[in-house]
PDB file of C-alpha atoms and ligand atoms in Angstrom:
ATOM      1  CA  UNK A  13     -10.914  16.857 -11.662  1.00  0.00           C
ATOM      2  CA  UNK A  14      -9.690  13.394 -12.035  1.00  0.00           C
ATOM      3  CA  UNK A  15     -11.482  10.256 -11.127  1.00  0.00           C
ATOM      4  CA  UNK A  16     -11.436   9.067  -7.375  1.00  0.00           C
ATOM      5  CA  UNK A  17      -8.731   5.954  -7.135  1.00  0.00           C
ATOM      6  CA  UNK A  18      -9.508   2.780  -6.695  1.00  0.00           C
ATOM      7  CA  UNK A  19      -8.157   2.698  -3.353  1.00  0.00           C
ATOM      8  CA  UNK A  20     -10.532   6.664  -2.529  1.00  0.00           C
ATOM      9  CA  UNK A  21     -13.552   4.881  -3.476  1.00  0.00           C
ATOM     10  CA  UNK A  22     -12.987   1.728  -1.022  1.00  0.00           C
ATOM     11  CA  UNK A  23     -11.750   3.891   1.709  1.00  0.00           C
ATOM     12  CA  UNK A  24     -15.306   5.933   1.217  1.00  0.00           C
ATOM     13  CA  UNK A  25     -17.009   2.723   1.272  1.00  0.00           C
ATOM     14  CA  UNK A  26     -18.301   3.217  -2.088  1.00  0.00           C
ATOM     15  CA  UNK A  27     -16.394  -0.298  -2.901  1.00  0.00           C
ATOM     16  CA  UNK A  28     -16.541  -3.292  -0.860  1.00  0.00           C
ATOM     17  CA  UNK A  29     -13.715  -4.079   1.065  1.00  0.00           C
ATOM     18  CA  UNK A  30     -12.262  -5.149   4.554  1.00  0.00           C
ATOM     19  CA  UNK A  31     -10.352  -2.579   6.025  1.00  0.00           C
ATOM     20  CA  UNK A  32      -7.354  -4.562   8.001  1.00  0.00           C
ATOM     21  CA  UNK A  33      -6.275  -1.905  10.214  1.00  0.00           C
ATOM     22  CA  UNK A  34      -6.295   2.323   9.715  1.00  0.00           C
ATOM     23  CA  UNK A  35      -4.570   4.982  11.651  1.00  0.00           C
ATOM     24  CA  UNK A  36      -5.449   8.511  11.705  1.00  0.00           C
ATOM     25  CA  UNK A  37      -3.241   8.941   7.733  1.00  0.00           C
ATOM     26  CA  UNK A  38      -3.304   5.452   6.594  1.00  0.00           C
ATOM     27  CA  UNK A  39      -5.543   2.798   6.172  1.00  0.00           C
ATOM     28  CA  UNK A  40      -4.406  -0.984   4.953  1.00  0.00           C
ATOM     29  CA  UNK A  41      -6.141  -3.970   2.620  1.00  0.00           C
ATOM     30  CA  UNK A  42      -5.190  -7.148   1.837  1.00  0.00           C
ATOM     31  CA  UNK A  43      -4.134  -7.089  -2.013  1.00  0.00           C
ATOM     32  CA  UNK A  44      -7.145  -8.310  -4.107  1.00  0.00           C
ATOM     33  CA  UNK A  45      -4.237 -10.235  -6.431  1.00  0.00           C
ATOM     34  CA  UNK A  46      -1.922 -11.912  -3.852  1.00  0.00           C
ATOM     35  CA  UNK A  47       1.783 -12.053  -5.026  1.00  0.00           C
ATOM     36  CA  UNK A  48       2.790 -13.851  -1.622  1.00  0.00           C
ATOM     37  CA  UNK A  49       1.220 -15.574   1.429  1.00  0.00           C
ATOM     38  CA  UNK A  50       1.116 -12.474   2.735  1.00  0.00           C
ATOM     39  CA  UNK A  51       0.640  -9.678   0.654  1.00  0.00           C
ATOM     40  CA  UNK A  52      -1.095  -6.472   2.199  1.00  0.00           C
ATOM     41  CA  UNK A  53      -0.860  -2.213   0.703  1.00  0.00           C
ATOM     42  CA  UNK A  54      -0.681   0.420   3.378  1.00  0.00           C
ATOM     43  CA  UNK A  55      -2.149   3.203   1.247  1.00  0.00           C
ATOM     44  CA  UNK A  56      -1.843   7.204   2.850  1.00  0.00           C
ATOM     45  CA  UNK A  57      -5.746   8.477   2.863  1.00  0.00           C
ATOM     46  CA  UNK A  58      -4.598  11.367   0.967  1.00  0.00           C
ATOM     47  CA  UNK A  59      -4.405  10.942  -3.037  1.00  0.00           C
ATOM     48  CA  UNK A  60      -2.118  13.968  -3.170  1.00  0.00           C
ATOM     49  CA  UNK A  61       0.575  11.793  -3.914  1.00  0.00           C
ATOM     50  CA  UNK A  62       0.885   9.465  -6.930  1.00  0.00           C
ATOM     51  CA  UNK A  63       4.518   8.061  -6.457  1.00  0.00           C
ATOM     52  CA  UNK A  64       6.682   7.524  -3.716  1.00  0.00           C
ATOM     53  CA  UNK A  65       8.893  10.125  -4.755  1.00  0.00           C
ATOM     54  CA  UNK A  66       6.528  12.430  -4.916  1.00  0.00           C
ATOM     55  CA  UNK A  67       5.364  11.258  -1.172  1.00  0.00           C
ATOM     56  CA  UNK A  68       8.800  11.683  -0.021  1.00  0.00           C
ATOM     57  CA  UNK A  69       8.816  15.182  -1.438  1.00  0.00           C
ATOM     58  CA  UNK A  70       6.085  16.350  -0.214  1.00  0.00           C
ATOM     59  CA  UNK A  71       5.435  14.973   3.113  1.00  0.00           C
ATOM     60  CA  UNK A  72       8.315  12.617   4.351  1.00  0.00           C
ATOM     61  CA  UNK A  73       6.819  12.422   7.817  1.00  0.00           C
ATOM     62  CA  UNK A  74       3.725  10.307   6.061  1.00  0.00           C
ATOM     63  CA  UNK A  75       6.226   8.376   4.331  1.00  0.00           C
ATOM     64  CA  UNK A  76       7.821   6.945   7.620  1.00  0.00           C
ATOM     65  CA  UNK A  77       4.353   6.747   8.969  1.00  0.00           C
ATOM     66  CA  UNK A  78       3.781   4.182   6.361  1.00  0.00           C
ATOM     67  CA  UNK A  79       7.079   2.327   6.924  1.00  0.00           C
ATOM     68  CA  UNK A  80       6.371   1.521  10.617  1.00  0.00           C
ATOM     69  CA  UNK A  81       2.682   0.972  10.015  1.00  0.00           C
ATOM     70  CA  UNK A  82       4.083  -1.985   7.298  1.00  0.00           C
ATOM     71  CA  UNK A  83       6.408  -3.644  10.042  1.00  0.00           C
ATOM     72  CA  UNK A  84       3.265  -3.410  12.651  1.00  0.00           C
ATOM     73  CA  UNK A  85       1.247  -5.026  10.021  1.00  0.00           C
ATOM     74  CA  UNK A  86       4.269  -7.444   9.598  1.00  0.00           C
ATOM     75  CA  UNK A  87       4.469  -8.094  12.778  1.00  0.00           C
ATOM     76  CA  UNK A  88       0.346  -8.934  13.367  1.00  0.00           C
ATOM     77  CA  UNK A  89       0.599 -11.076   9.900  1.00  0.00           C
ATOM     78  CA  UNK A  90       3.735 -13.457  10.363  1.00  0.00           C
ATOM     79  CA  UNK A  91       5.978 -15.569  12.429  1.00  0.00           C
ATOM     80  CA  UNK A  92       8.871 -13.308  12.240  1.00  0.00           C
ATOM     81  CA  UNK A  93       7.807 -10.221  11.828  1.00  0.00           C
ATOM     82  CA  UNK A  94       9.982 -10.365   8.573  1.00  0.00           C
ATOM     83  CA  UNK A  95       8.759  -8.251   5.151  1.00  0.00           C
ATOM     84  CA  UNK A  96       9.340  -6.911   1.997  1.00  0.00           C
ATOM     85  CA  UNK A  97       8.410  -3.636   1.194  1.00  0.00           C
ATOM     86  CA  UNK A  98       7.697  -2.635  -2.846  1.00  0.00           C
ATOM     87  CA  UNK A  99       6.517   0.994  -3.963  1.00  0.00           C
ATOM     88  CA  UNK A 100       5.963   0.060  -7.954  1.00  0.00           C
ATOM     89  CA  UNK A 101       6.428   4.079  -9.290  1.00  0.00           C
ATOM     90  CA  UNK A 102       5.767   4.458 -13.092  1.00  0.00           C
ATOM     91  CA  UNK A 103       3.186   2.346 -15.407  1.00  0.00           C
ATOM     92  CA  UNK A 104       6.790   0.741 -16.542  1.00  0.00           C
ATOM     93  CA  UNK A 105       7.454  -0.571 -13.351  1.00  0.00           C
ATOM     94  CA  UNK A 106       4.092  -2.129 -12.941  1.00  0.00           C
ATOM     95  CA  UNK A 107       1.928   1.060 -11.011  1.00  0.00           C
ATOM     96  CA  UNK A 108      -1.480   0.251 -11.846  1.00  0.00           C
ATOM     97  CA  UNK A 109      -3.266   2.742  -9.377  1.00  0.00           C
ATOM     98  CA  UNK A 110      -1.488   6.362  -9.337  1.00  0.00           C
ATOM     99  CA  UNK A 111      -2.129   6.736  -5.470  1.00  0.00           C
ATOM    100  CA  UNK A 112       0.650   5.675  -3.537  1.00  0.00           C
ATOM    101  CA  UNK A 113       0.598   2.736  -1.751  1.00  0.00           C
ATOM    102  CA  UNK A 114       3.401   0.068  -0.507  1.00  0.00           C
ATOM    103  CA  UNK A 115       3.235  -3.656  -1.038  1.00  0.00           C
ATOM    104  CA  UNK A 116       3.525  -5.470   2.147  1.00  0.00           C
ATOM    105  CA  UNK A 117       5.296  -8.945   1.190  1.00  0.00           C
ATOM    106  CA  UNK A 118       6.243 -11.803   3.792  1.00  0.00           C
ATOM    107  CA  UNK A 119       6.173 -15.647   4.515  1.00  0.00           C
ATOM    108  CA  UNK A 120       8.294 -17.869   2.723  1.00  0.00           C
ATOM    109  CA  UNK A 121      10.242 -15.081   0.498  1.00  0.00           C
ATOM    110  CA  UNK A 122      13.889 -16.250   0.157  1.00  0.00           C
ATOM    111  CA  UNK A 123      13.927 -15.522  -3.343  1.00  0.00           C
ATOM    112  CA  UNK A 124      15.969 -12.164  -4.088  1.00  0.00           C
ATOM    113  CA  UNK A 125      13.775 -10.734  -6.411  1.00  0.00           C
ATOM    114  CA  UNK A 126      12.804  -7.395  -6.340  1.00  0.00           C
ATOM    115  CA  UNK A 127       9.515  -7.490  -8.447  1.00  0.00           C
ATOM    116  CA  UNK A 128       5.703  -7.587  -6.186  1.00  0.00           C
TER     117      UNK A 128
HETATM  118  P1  5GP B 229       0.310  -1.359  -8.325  1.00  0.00           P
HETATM  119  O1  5GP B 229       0.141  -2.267  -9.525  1.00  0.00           O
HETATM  120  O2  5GP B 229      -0.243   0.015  -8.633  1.00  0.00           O
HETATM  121  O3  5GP B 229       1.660  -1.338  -7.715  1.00  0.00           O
HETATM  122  O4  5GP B 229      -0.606  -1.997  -7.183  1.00  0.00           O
HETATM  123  C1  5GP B 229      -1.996  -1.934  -7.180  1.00  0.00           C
HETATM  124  C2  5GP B 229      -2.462  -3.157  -6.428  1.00  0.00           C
HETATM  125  O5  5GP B 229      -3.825  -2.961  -6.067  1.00  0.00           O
HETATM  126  C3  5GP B 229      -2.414  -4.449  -7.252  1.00  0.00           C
HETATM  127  O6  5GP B 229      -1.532  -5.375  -6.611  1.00  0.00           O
HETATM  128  C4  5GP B 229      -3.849  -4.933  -7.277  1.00  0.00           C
HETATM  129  O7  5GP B 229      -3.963  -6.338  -7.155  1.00  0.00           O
HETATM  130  C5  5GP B 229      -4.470  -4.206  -6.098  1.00  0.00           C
HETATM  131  N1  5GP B 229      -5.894  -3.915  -6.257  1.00  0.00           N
HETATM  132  C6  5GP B 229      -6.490  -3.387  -7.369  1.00  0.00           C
HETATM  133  N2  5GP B 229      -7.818  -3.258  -7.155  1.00  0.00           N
HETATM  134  C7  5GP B 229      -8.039  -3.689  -5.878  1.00  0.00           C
HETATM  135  C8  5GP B 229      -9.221  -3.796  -5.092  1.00  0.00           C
HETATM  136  O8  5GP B 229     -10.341  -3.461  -5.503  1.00  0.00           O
HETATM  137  N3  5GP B 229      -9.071  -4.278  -3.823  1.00  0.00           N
HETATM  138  C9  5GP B 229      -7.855  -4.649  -3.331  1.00  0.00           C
HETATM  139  N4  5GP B 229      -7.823  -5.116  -2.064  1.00  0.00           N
HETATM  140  N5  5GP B 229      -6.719  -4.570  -4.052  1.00  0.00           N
HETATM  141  C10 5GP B 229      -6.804  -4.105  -5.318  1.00  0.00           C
END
């Protein structure tokens, strides 16, 4: 057995943190480290999947789940509804915590970087 993630142990309260909105799969926090005004995860309940690959894989259904939960959240947290959405996948592209989980980036990003 592996350790619980970071992101199992808020979701079963065993960490403090304000859960922003949750649907039946996925639940959503505002990132602890912001990278932009607004900068929010939608995380799938489930750890069974450490990368978005592996997500798309294995359940692609959850993976569009999370999509139009992200532009809802967009939606609730902006102006324009506008957002950028950033699945780090590999310790080399920055994945700190191996259970997926999207960035939710908006206001104010005209920059064309690609990095949360
Ligand atoms: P990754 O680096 O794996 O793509 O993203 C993990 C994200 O989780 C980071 O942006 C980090 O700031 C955020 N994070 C880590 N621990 C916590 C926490 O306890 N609460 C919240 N809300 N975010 C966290």
């Amino acid at each position: 057995m592996t350790e619980p993630s970071i992101f199992t142990r808020i979701l079963d309260g065993e960490i403090p943190a304000e859960i922003l909105a949750e649907t039946d799969r996925l639940f959503a926090l505002r990132d602890i480290a912001p990278q932009a005004p607004v900068h929010l995860l939608v995380i799938p309940k489930t750890a069974e999947y450490r990368t978005v690959a592996e997500l798309a894989a294995g359940d692609p259904a959850l993976l569009a789940e999370m999509i139009a939960f992200a532009a809802e959240l967009a939606a609730a947290n902006t102006h324009d509804g506008d957002f950028r959405l950033v699945f780090n996948s590999g310790p080399n592209a920055g994945q700190t915590v191996f259970h997926v989980h999207a960035h939710v980036l908006a206001g104010g990003l005209t920059e064309k970087s690609v990095g949360a």
